[in-house]
Coordinates of C-alpha atoms in Angstrom, one line a residue:
Chain A
M806 CA 17.9 -16.9 32.5
R807 CA 14.5 -16.9 34.2
R808 CA 14.6 -13.1 34.4
S809 CA 15.4 -12.8 30.7
R810 CA 12.5 -15.1 29.8
F811 CA 10.2 -12.9 32.0
V812 CA 11.4 -9.8 30.1
C813 CA 10.8 -11.4 26.8
M814 CA 7.3 -12.6 27.8
I815 CA 6.4 -9.1 29.0
A816 CA 7.7 -7.6 25.7
V817 CA 5.6 -10.1 23.6
A818 CA 2.6 -9.3 25.8
M819 CA 3.0 -5.6 25.4
S820 CA 3.5 -6.0 21.7
A821 CA 0.3 -8.0 21.4
L822 CA -1.6 -5.4 23.5
S823 CA -0.3 -2.6 21.3
T824 CA -1.7 -4.4 18.3
I825 CA -5.0 -4.7 20.0
A826 CA -4.9 -1.1 21.0
I827 CA -4.0 0.0 17.4
A828 CA -7.0 -2.0 16.2
A829 CA -9.3 -0.4 18.6
P830 CA -12.8 0.2 17.1
D831 CA -12.5 3.9 17.6
D832 CA -9.7 4.0 15.1
G833 CA -11.8 4.2 11.9
V834 CA -9.8 3.4 8.8
D835 CA -6.7 2.1 10.8
A836 CA -8.8 -0.5 12.4
A837 CA -10.3 -1.6 9.1
V838 CA -6.9 -1.9 7.5
S839 CA -5.2 -3.7 10.4
T840 CA -8.0 -6.2 10.9
M841 CA -8.3 -6.9 7.1
Q842 CA -4.6 -7.6 6.5
P843 CA -4.4 -11.2 7.7
V844 CA -7.5 -12.2 5.7
E845 CA -6.3 -14.1 2.7
A846 CA -9.7 -15.3 1.4
F847 CA -10.4 -14.4 -2.2
Q848 CA -13.8 -13.4 -3.4
I849 CA -15.3 -11.8 -6.6
A850 CA -17.6 -9.2 -5.2
D851 CA -21.3 -9.4 -6.3
N852 CA -21.1 -6.1 -8.2
T853 CA -17.9 -6.9 -10.0
I854 CA -19.6 -8.2 -13.1
D855 CA -21.8 -5.2 -13.2
Q856 CA -18.8 -2.9 -13.0
W857 CA -17.1 -4.8 -15.8
I858 CA -20.0 -4.9 -18.2
F859 CA -21.7 -1.6 -17.4
Q860 CA -18.5 0.3 -17.0
G861 CA -19.1 4.0 -16.9
V862 CA -22.9 3.6 -16.8
G863 CA -23.4 2.8 -13.2
G864 CA -24.8 -0.7 -13.0
E865 CA -27.3 -3.1 -14.6
A866 CA -30.4 -1.0 -13.9
Q867 CA -28.8 2.1 -15.3
G868 CA -27.5 0.2 -18.2
K869 CA -31.0 -1.2 -19.0
D870 CA -32.4 2.3 -18.7
R871 CA -29.8 3.8 -21.1
I872 CA -30.4 1.0 -23.6
N873 CA -34.2 1.5 -23.5
R874 CA -33.9 5.2 -23.9
Q875 CA -31.5 4.8 -26.8
L876 CA -33.8 2.3 -28.5
K877 CA -36.6 4.7 -28.2
L878 CA -34.5 7.4 -29.9
Q879 CA -33.6 5.0 -32.6
L880 CA -37.2 4.0 -33.2
D881 CA -38.4 7.6 -33.1
E882 CA -35.8 8.5 -35.7
L883 CA -36.9 5.6 -37.9
A884 CA -40.5 6.5 -37.5
D885 CA -39.8 10.1 -38.3
V886 CA -37.6 9.5 -41.4
C887 CA -39.5 6.6 -42.8
S888 CA -43.1 7.4 -41.7
L889 CA -43.5 3.9 -40.2
S890 CA -46.9 2.3 -39.9
E891 CA -48.0 1.0 -36.4
E892 CA -47.4 -2.6 -37.6
Q893 CA -43.9 -1.8 -38.7
K894 CA -43.1 0.0 -35.4
A895 CA -44.4 -3.0 -33.4
R896 CA -42.3 -5.4 -35.5
L897 CA -39.1 -3.4 -35.0
T898 CA -39.8 -2.9 -31.3
L899 CA -40.3 -6.6 -30.9
A900 CA -37.0 -7.4 -32.6
A901 CA -35.1 -4.8 -30.5
H902 CA -36.6 -6.2 -27.3
G903 CA -35.4 -9.6 -28.4
D904 CA -31.9 -8.2 -28.6
I905 CA -32.2 -6.6 -25.2
K906 CA -33.6 -9.8 -23.6
R907 CA -30.8 -11.9 -25.2
F908 CA -28.2 -9.5 -23.9
F909 CA -29.5 -9.4 -20.3
D910 CA -30.0 -13.2 -20.3
Q911 CA -26.3 -13.5 -21.2
V912 CA -25.4 -11.1 -18.4
Q913 CA -27.4 -13.2 -15.9
A914 CA -25.8 -16.4 -17.1
V915 CA -22.3 -14.9 -16.5
K916 CA -23.4 -13.8 -13.1
R917 CA -24.7 -17.2 -12.2
R918 CA -21.5 -18.9 -13.3
V919 CA -19.4 -16.4 -11.4
Q920 CA -21.5 -16.9 -8.3
V921 CA -20.6 -20.6 -8.3
V922 CA -16.8 -20.0 -8.5
K923 CA -16.6 -16.6 -6.8
N924 CA -14.1 -17.8 -4.2
D925 CA -11.8 -19.3 -6.8
R926 CA -9.0 -16.9 -7.7
N927 CA -8.2 -18.8 -10.9
A928 CA -11.8 -18.4 -12.0
A929 CA -11.6 -14.6 -12.0
G930 CA -9.7 -14.6 -15.3
L931 CA -12.4 -16.8 -16.8
A932 CA -15.1 -14.6 -15.5
W933 CA -13.4 -11.6 -17.1
Q934 CA -13.2 -13.5 -20.4
E935 CA -16.9 -14.2 -20.3
A936 CA -17.8 -10.7 -19.4
Q937 CA -15.6 -9.0 -22.0
P938 CA -17.8 -9.6 -25.1
L939 CA -20.8 -8.3 -23.2
Q940 CA -18.9 -5.2 -22.1
M941 CA -17.9 -4.7 -25.8
K942 CA -21.5 -5.1 -26.8
M943 CA -22.6 -2.6 -24.2
T944 CA -20.0 -0.2 -25.5
T945 CA -20.7 -0.5 -29.2
G946 CA -24.4 -0.9 -28.9
L947 CA -26.9 -3.7 -29.0
F948 CA -28.3 -3.1 -32.4
G949 CA -25.2 -3.6 -34.5
E950 CA -25.2 -5.5 -37.8
S951 CA -25.4 -8.9 -36.2
S952 CA -28.4 -8.0 -34.1
L953 CA -31.9 -9.2 -34.7
F954 CA -33.0 -5.6 -35.0
A955 CA -30.5 -4.9 -37.8
R956 CA -31.7 -8.0 -39.7
V957 CA -35.4 -7.2 -39.3
V958 CA -35.1 -3.6 -40.4
P959 CA -34.5 -4.3 -44.2
K960 CA -37.3 -6.9 -44.1
T961 CA -39.7 -4.5 -42.5
L962 CA -39.1 -1.4 -44.5
T963 CA -40.3 -0.8 -48.1
P964 CA -37.5 0.0 -50.6
E965 CA -38.3 3.7 -50.4
Q966 CA -38.1 3.7 -46.6
S967 CA -34.9 1.6 -46.7
A968 CA -33.3 4.2 -49.0
K969 CA -34.2 7.0 -46.7
Y970 CA -33.0 5.1 -43.6
K971 CA -29.7 4.2 -45.3
S972 CA -29.1 7.8 -46.2
I973 CA -29.5 8.9 -42.6
V974 CA -27.2 6.0 -41.4
N975 CA -24.6 6.8 -44.0
E976 CA -24.7 10.5 -43.2
R977 CA -24.0 9.7 -39.5
R978 CA -21.2 7.2 -40.3
N979 CA -19.5 9.7 -42.7
F980 CA -19.7 12.5 -40.1
R981 CA -18.0 10.2 -37.6
Y982 CA -15.5 9.0 -40.0
R983 CA -14.5 12.5 -41.0
A984 CA -14.0 13.2 -37.3
C985 CA -11.8 10.1 -36.9
V986 CA -9.7 11.0 -39.9
L987 CA -9.2 14.6 -38.6
A988 CA -8.1 13.2 -35.2
A989 CA -5.9 10.6 -36.8
V990 CA -4.1 13.2 -39.0
V991 CA -3.6 15.4 -35.9
Q992 CA -2.1 12.4 -34.2
L993 CA 0.0 11.5 -37.2
E994 CA 1.6 14.9 -37.1
G995 CA 3.4 13.8 -33.9
Q996 CA 5.6 11.9 -36.4
V997 CA 5.3 13.8 -39.6
A998 CA 4.8 17.5 -39.4
L999 CA 2.4 18.9 -42.1
R1000 CA 1.6 22.3 -43.6
D1001 CA -2.1 23.2 -43.6
E1002 CA -2.4 22.6 -47.4
Q1003 CA -0.9 19.1 -47.0
R1004 CA -3.1 18.4 -44.0
Q1005 CA -6.3 19.2 -45.9
K1006 CA -5.3 17.2 -49.0
L1007 CA -4.6 14.2 -46.8
V1008 CA -7.9 14.5 -44.9
E1009 CA -9.9 14.8 -48.2
L1010 CA -8.0 11.8 -49.7
L1011 CA -8.8 9.6 -46.7
V1012 CA -12.4 10.7 -46.4
N1013 CA -13.1 10.4 -50.1
E1014 CA -11.1 7.3 -51.0
T1015 CA -11.4 5.1 -48.0
K1016 CA -14.3 3.4 -46.2
P1017 CA -15.4 4.0 -42.6
P1018 CA -14.8 1.1 -40.2
K1019 CA -17.6 -1.4 -39.7
V1020 CA -17.6 -0.5 -36.0
F1021 CA -16.2 2.7 -34.4
G1022 CA -14.3 2.4 -31.2
Q1023 CA -11.0 2.8 -29.5
Q1024 CA -9.2 1.4 -32.6
N1025 CA -10.2 4.3 -34.8
Y1026 CA -6.7 5.6 -35.1
Q1027 CA -5.4 2.2 -36.1
V1028 CA -8.2 1.8 -38.6
V1029 CA -7.3 5.2 -40.3
L1030 CA -3.6 4.2 -40.4
Y1031 CA -4.6 0.9 -42.0
R1032 CA -6.8 2.7 -44.6
L1033 CA -3.9 5.2 -45.2
A1034 CA -1.5 2.3 -45.8
S1035 CA -4.0 0.8 -48.3
L1036 CA -4.1 3.9 -50.5
P1037 CA -2.2 3.7 -53.8
K1038 CA 1.3 5.2 -53.6
E1039 CA 0.6 7.4 -56.7
K1040 CA -2.2 9.1 -54.9
L1041 CA -0.5 9.5 -51.5
K1042 CA 3.1 10.3 -52.3
P1043 CA 2.4 13.6 -54.2
I1044 CA 1.1 15.2 -50.9
F1045 CA 4.5 14.9 -49.2
D1046 CA 8.0 16.0 -49.8
D1047 CA 10.9 13.5 -49.8
R1048 CA 11.7 13.9 -46.1
Q1049 CA 8.1 13.6 -45.0
W1050 CA 7.6 10.6 -47.2
K1051 CA 10.5 8.9 -45.5
L1052 CA 9.1 9.8 -42.1
L1053 CA 5.8 8.4 -43.1
E1054 CA 7.2 4.9 -43.7
Q1055 CA 6.9 3.9 -40.0
P1056 CA 3.2 4.8 -39.6
L1057 CA 2.4 3.1 -42.9
M1058 CA 4.2 0.0 -41.7
Q1059 CA 2.2 0.2 -38.4
G1060 CA -1.0 0.5 -40.4
R1061 CA -0.2 -2.6 -42.5
S1062 CA 0.7 -4.6 -39.5
M1063 CA -2.7 -4.0 -37.9
E1064 CA -4.6 -5.7 -40.7
Q1065 CA -5.0 -9.1 -39.1
Y1066 CA -6.1 -7.7 -35.8
L1067 CA -8.6 -5.3 -37.2
V1068 CA -10.1 -7.9 -39.5
Q1069 CA -10.4 -10.5 -36.8
S1070 CA -11.8 -8.0 -34.3
G1071 CA -14.5 -7.0 -36.8
F1072 CA -13.4 -3.4 -37.2
V1073 CA -12.8 -3.7 -40.9
E1074 CA -13.7 -6.1 -43.7
G1075 CA -11.1 -8.7 -44.9
P1076 CA -9.0 -7.9 -47.9
A1077 CA -10.7 -8.5 -51.2
K1078 CA -9.6 -11.9 -52.7
Chain B
M507 CA 4.0 -19.1 17.9
R508 CA 6.2 -20.3 20.7
F509 CA 8.9 -17.9 21.9
R510 CA 12.0 -20.0 22.5
S511 CA 14.0 -17.7 24.7
A512 CA 16.2 -20.5 26.1
S513 CA 17.7 -21.1 22.8
L514 CA 18.6 -17.5 22.0
P515 CA 21.9 -15.9 23.0
A516 CA 21.4 -13.3 25.7
R517 CA 22.5 -10.4 23.5
R518 CA 20.0 -11.3 20.7
R519 CA 17.3 -11.6 23.3
S520 CA 18.0 -8.1 24.6
L521 CA 18.0 -6.7 21.1
T522 CA 14.6 -8.4 20.4
V523 CA 13.2 -6.8 23.5
V524 CA 14.5 -3.4 22.5
W525 CA 13.1 -3.7 19.0
V526 CA 9.7 -4.8 20.3
I527 CA 9.5 -2.0 22.8
A528 CA 10.7 0.6 20.2
G529 CA 8.0 -0.8 17.8
L530 CA 5.4 -0.4 20.5
F531 CA 6.4 3.2 21.2
M532 CA 6.4 4.1 17.5
S533 CA 3.0 2.6 17.0
L534 CA 1.6 4.6 19.9
L535 CA 3.3 7.8 18.8
S536 CA 1.9 7.5 15.2
R537 CA -1.6 7.2 16.5
P538 CA -3.9 10.3 16.2
A539 CA -4.3 12.3 19.4
A540 CA -7.2 11.2 21.6
S541 CA -8.8 14.5 21.4
D542 CA -9.1 14.4 17.6
D543 CA -12.7 14.5 16.5
A544 CA -14.3 11.8 14.5
K545 CA -13.8 13.6 11.3
A546 CA -10.0 13.6 11.8
K547 CA -9.7 9.8 12.1
P548 CA -10.1 8.8 8.5
R549 CA -7.9 11.7 7.5
A550 CA -5.2 10.5 9.9
A551 CA -5.4 7.1 8.3
V552 CA -4.7 8.5 4.8
E553 CA -2.6 11.5 5.6
N554 CA 0.6 9.9 4.4
L555 CA -0.9 8.6 1.1
P556 CA -1.0 10.6 -2.1
A557 CA -4.3 12.3 -3.0
A558 CA -5.6 9.4 -5.1
D559 CA -5.5 7.1 -2.1
E560 CA -7.4 9.6 0.0
A561 CA -10.0 10.0 -2.8
Q562 CA -10.3 6.2 -2.8
A563 CA -11.0 6.3 0.9
K564 CA -13.9 8.7 0.5
P565 CA -17.4 7.4 0.1
E566 CA -18.6 7.1 -3.5
P567 CA -20.4 10.1 -4.9
E568 CA -24.0 9.9 -6.1
K569 CA -24.1 7.8 -9.3
N570 CA -25.7 10.5 -11.4
D571 CA -23.2 13.1 -10.2
K572 CA -20.5 12.0 -12.6
K573 CA -18.6 15.1 -13.3
T574 CA -15.0 15.1 -12.0
T575 CA -14.6 18.8 -12.1
R576 CA -15.4 21.0 -9.2
P577 CA -15.8 24.8 -9.6
V578 CA -13.6 26.2 -6.9
A579 CA -9.8 25.8 -7.1
K580 CA -8.2 26.7 -3.9
K581 CA -4.8 25.6 -2.5
I582 CA -4.9 24.4 1.1
E583 CA -2.2 23.1 3.4
N584 CA -2.6 19.9 5.2
K585 CA -3.3 20.8 8.8
N586 CA -1.3 17.8 10.0
A587 CA 1.7 18.6 7.9
K588 CA 4.8 19.2 10.1
P589 CA 7.6 21.7 9.5
V590 CA 10.1 20.3 7.0
P591 CA 13.5 19.6 8.6
A592 CA 16.7 20.4 6.6
D593 CA 17.3 16.7 5.7
A594 CA 13.8 16.3 4.5
E595 CA 14.0 19.4 2.4
A596 CA 17.1 18.1 0.7
A597 CA 15.3 14.8 0.1
Q598 CA 12.4 16.7 -1.4
K599 CA 14.6 18.6 -3.7
K600 CA 16.2 15.4 -4.8
A601 CA 12.8 13.8 -5.4
I602 CA 11.7 16.9 -7.4
E603 CA 14.8 16.6 -9.5
A604 CA 14.2 12.9 -10.1
Y605 CA 10.6 13.5 -11.1
T606 CA 11.6 16.4 -13.3
Q607 CA 13.9 14.1 -15.3
Q608 CA 11.2 11.5 -15.6
F609 CA 8.6 14.1 -16.8
K610 CA 11.1 15.4 -19.3
Q611 CA 11.4 12.0 -20.8
Q612 CA 7.6 11.7 -20.8
F613 CA 7.0 15.1 -22.4
R614 CA 9.8 14.9 -24.9
P615 CA 7.5 13.8 -27.8
A616 CA 5.7 17.2 -27.4
L617 CA 9.0 19.0 -27.9
N618 CA 10.1 16.7 -30.7
A619 CA 6.8 17.2 -32.6
E620 CA 7.1 20.9 -32.2
L621 CA 10.7 21.0 -33.4
S622 CA 9.7 18.8 -36.3
F623 CA 7.0 21.3 -37.1
V624 CA 9.4 24.3 -36.9
R625 CA 11.9 22.4 -39.0
Q626 CA 9.3 21.7 -41.7
L627 CA 8.2 25.3 -41.9
C628 CA 11.1 27.6 -41.1
D629 CA 14.4 28.1 -42.7
I630 CA 16.2 29.1 -39.6
P631 CA 19.7 30.4 -40.1
V632 CA 22.3 27.7 -39.3
A633 CA 23.8 29.7 -36.4
K634 CA 20.4 30.3 -34.8
R635 CA 19.2 26.7 -34.8
P636 CA 20.9 25.6 -31.6
V637 CA 19.6 28.7 -29.9
V638 CA 16.0 27.9 -30.8
R639 CA 16.4 24.3 -29.8
A640 CA 17.9 25.3 -26.5
A641 CA 14.8 27.5 -25.9
G642 CA 12.6 24.5 -26.5
E643 CA 14.7 22.3 -24.1
A644 CA 14.4 25.1 -21.5
S645 CA 10.7 25.2 -21.7
L646 CA 10.5 21.4 -21.6
E647 CA 12.5 21.5 -18.4
E648 CA 10.3 24.3 -17.0
A649 CA 7.1 22.2 -17.7
A650 CA 8.6 19.1 -16.2
K651 CA 9.8 21.0 -13.1
K652 CA 6.4 22.6 -12.6
M653 CA 4.7 19.2 -12.9
A654 CA 7.3 17.6 -10.5
E655 CA 6.6 20.3 -7.9
M656 CA 2.9 19.8 -8.1
Q657 CA 3.4 16.1 -7.8
Q658 CA 5.6 16.5 -4.8
N659 CA 3.2 18.9 -3.2
Q660 CA 0.4 16.4 -3.6
M661 CA 2.4 13.7 -1.9
R662 CA 3.2 16.1 1.0
G663 CA -0.4 16.7 1.5
I664 CA -0.5 20.1 0.0
R665 CA -3.3 19.7 -2.4
A666 CA -5.6 21.8 -4.5
M667 CA -9.2 21.8 -3.6
G668 CA -11.3 21.4 -6.8
E669 CA -10.0 20.9 -10.2
I670 CA -6.3 20.3 -10.5
T671 CA -4.8 22.2 -13.4
W672 CA -1.7 20.3 -14.5
P673 CA 0.7 22.2 -16.6
D674 CA 0.2 21.6 -20.3
P675 CA 3.6 20.5 -21.6
A676 CA 2.8 21.2 -25.3
K677 CA 1.7 24.7 -24.4
Y678 CA 4.9 25.4 -22.5
V679 CA 7.1 24.1 -25.3
R680 CA 5.1 25.9 -28.0
E681 CA 5.3 29.2 -26.1
G682 CA 9.0 28.8 -25.4
L683 CA 9.7 28.1 -29.1
V684 CA 7.5 31.0 -30.3
K685 CA 9.4 33.4 -28.2
S686 CA 12.7 32.2 -29.5
L687 CA 11.5 32.1 -33.1
Q688 CA 10.3 35.6 -32.9
E689 CA 13.8 36.7 -31.9
N690 CA 15.6 34.6 -34.4
L691 CA 13.6 34.6 -37.6
A692 CA 13.0 37.3 -40.1
P693 CA 9.6 39.0 -39.5
E694 CA 8.0 37.6 -42.7
Q695 CA 9.3 34.1 -41.8
F696 CA 7.9 34.4 -38.3
A697 CA 4.6 35.6 -39.7
A698 CA 4.4 32.6 -42.0
Y699 CA 5.2 30.3 -39.1
K700 CA 2.6 31.9 -36.9
K701 CA -0.1 31.5 -39.6
E702 CA 0.7 27.8 -40.1
S703 CA 0.7 27.4 -36.3
E704 CA -2.8 29.0 -36.1
L705 CA -4.1 26.8 -38.9
R706 CA -2.8 23.8 -37.1
S707 CA -4.6 24.8 -33.9
A708 CA -7.7 25.3 -35.9
A709 CA -7.4 21.8 -37.3
R710 CA -7.0 20.4 -33.8
K711 CA -10.0 22.3 -32.5
Q712 CA -12.1 21.1 -35.4
A713 CA -11.0 17.5 -34.9
A714 CA -11.7 17.6 -31.1
I715 CA -15.1 19.1 -31.6
L716 CA -16.2 16.8 -34.4
C717 CA -15.0 13.7 -32.4
V718 CA -17.0 14.7 -29.4
V719 CA -20.1 15.6 -31.4
A720 CA -19.9 12.4 -33.4
R721 CA -19.9 10.4 -30.2
I722 CA -22.9 12.3 -28.9
D723 CA -24.6 11.8 -32.2
D724 CA -24.1 8.1 -32.2
A725 CA -25.9 7.8 -28.8
L726 CA -28.5 10.5 -29.1
R727 CA -29.3 10.2 -32.8
L728 CA -28.9 13.9 -33.5
S729 CA -30.4 15.5 -36.5
A730 CA -28.1 17.2 -39.0
E731 CA -29.4 20.5 -37.7
Q732 CA -28.7 19.5 -34.1
R733 CA -25.1 18.4 -35.0
D734 CA -24.4 21.7 -36.7
K735 CA -25.8 23.7 -33.8
I736 CA -23.8 21.9 -31.2
V737 CA -20.6 22.1 -33.3
E738 CA -21.1 25.9 -33.6
S739 CA -21.9 26.3 -30.0
I740 CA -18.8 24.5 -28.8
A741 CA -16.6 26.3 -31.3
A742 CA -17.9 29.7 -30.1
G743 CA -17.1 28.9 -26.5
W744 CA -13.8 27.1 -27.2
K745 CA -11.0 27.0 -24.7
D746 CA -7.4 25.9 -25.5
G747 CA -7.4 23.2 -22.8
W748 CA -10.2 21.4 -24.6
E749 CA -7.6 20.1 -27.1
S750 CA -7.4 17.3 -24.6
W751 CA -10.8 16.1 -26.0
L752 CA -8.7 14.6 -28.8
M753 CA -8.1 11.8 -26.4
I754 CA -11.7 10.8 -26.6
E755 CA -10.7 8.1 -29.1
Q756 CA -8.8 6.4 -26.3
Y757 CA -11.8 6.2 -24.0
P758 CA -14.7 3.7 -24.4
E759 CA -18.0 5.0 -25.9
Q760 CA -19.6 5.5 -22.4
Y761 CA -17.3 8.4 -21.6
L762 CA -17.3 12.0 -22.7
P763 CA -15.0 14.8 -21.7
A764 CA -16.4 17.4 -19.3
I765 CA -18.3 19.5 -21.8
P766 CA -20.2 22.3 -20.1
D767 CA -23.9 21.7 -20.3
Q768 CA -24.7 25.0 -21.9
F769 CA -23.1 24.0 -25.2
V770 CA -25.1 20.9 -25.7
A771 CA -28.3 20.6 -23.5
P772 CA -30.2 23.6 -25.1
H773 CA -30.0 21.8 -28.5
L774 CA -31.4 18.5 -27.3
S775 CA -34.9 17.2 -27.3
P776 CA -36.6 16.2 -24.1
Q777 CA -36.1 12.5 -25.0
Q778 CA -32.3 13.1 -25.6
K779 CA -31.7 15.1 -22.4
P780 CA -31.9 12.3 -19.8
I781 CA -29.3 10.3 -21.7
W782 CA -27.1 13.3 -21.9
Q783 CA -27.4 14.1 -18.2
A784 CA -26.7 10.6 -17.1
W785 CA -23.6 10.3 -19.4
Q786 CA -20.3 9.9 -17.5
K787 CA -18.1 12.9 -18.2
V788 CA -14.5 12.8 -17.2
N789 CA -11.6 15.1 -17.2
F790 CA -9.1 14.0 -19.8
G791 CA -6.2 16.0 -18.3
Y792 CA -3.8 17.4 -20.8
W793 CA -3.1 16.4 -24.4
Y794 CA 0.1 16.3 -26.3
Q795 CA 1.5 14.4 -29.2
W796 CA 2.3 11.3 -27.2
N797 CA 1.6 9.0 -30.0
G798 CA 4.9 8.2 -31.7
Q799 CA 8.1 10.1 -31.5
A800 CA 9.0 12.6 -34.2
V801 CA 12.5 12.2 -35.4
V802 CA 14.6 15.2 -34.5
D803 CA 17.2 15.9 -37.1
D804 CA 20.2 16.5 -34.9
D805 CA 22.5 17.4 -37.7
W806 CA 20.0 20.1 -38.9
W807 CA 19.7 21.5 -35.4
G808 CA 23.4 21.7 -35.0
G809 CA 24.0 18.7 -32.8
A810 CA 22.1 16.8 -30.1
P811 CA 21.3 18.6 -26.8
K812 CA 23.4 17.8 -23.7
K813 CA 22.4 14.4 -22.4
A814 CA 20.8 14.4 -19.0
E815 CA 21.6 11.8 -16.3
K816 CA 19.4 8.8 -16.3
P817 CA 16.6 9.7 -14.0
A818 CA 16.5 7.9 -10.7
R819 CA 13.2 6.5 -9.5
P820 CA 11.8 9.0 -7.0
P821 CA 11.5 7.9 -3.4
G822 CA 8.1 6.2 -2.7
G823 CA 8.3 3.9 -5.6
D824 CA 5.9 5.7 -7.8
G825 CA 6.9 7.1 -11.2
P826 CA 5.3 10.5 -11.8
I827 CA 3.0 9.3 -14.5
E828 CA 1.7 6.4 -12.5
A829 CA 1.2 8.8 -9.6
I830 CA -0.7 11.3 -11.8
Y831 CA -2.8 8.5 -13.4
R832 CA -3.6 7.2 -9.9
S833 CA -4.5 10.7 -8.9
L834 CA -6.7 11.3 -11.9
L835 CA -8.3 7.9 -12.0
G836 CA -8.5 7.4 -8.2
V837 CA -6.7 4.1 -8.4
K838 CA -4.8 2.8 -5.3
R839 CA -1.1 1.9 -5.6
V840 CA -0.6 -1.9 -5.6
R841 CA 2.2 -2.8 -3.2

């Protein structure tokens, strides 16, 4: 019995020694992995919020740089198209800087709140919820229709300047909407094969008879399907043969079912009452 | 922890000792040789992981060096890879077969969309329809097998340096069907199909280019003239693989596909260039009609194809698509 106990103790000691040997500092990644495994502590890393909000940009500093450069391009375009006075330029710049400041204040506020609860696993979800609207804003741009900048533009420009600016904005929106429609029709062909003539008719119908989304983004295909489903049957049906029309039922249904989501998320306006 | 040897039966104690010692030897054997240089150590730690895990272990590249593509594509063998014993070879074959079945399922929408296109355009003689469909099935199988082999090679540590060119399933299927249609359709019918097929490719090209330019336009405030020039420039240098740019709609606004600089940068102003250069460009992989599933009219095609066995999950736990996504995105497997 005593001998067996001795053997067991030796075995346990060797096993412990082997663990230490495996975790020797010269072992690079192995060592890091084996020493990290027992650590159960949870922590939201300091740069996590930056990674969430400034995804694909690099970080807060790079994000700020990109926003400032984009603002400059936007102001230059306005100045060029509308021949802005210095006073108008200053007013618009001030409004845009107000939007930028508000955005980065919100980023800092989220970071401060996360700092307090960074060791709380349950708080990670809440942190994500807070960061998500900011990430969305970073993605879609800071100077959208609810921004201070967008509200100041019509009050700053003369009617002639406004008309010129609107025409540029609409041209850009229409260009992008045509691209979205083309891509959506290509995508739709995964379900309903089309001849070129049909494809072209469908694209023109969508571009001419439906409106671009309020905001472009990852839901563009759903927006086009929703617009497609809203077209009057008498305009849509003649493009397709009977078999295609039957196959189109499913995507049309999908488009209709997206309405609530698209309206609530601000991609499209609500149905006219 | 207290080792209570007195309460264990003697046989179980001996077994415990044997297991502990065996474990010890295995641990020591699996360590890298003491003579390995410092560079070999991190490699040894990741040698049994798929490529994505290794990529994860590498230090992050410079922030402004965002392109995922590298110019040289050269296949190398993992120096640490050992000769494959017969059992392992059989296991690998089995794994490839399992992956092939999974990829077939994954790529089937590409075949279905293509069959649906053929069905819409061509009045194939009834007797020839199963032949054409079988050709499509064979090319689907070929694409899936090729993908499975590449996947398996990656997991064995045989990996391509530089940009990995995954087989384009839609292209495989298209080419397989075209060959069969040429043999089974009247020449004028085949010519009509070819023409429609080319027009469809042109529509895809136009959609992909406009989507990309529209995104650039939104951020860089291009003038109408700049837009036109960039569209023309990309169209002139167009490559078939760029159809994958159609996936841009699935990516957030901060991402662009890996568009070569020469098609865009010369048309930008000095104020626009820094934003263009800092923009994150990623490789979108391959594109096919994954969205939705075209209904294949089995009756028209002369019956459903022979049903394959339900694919087994390949050893290692990863499905092929998860593994490829991990590989492309550099995401680690969660155990």
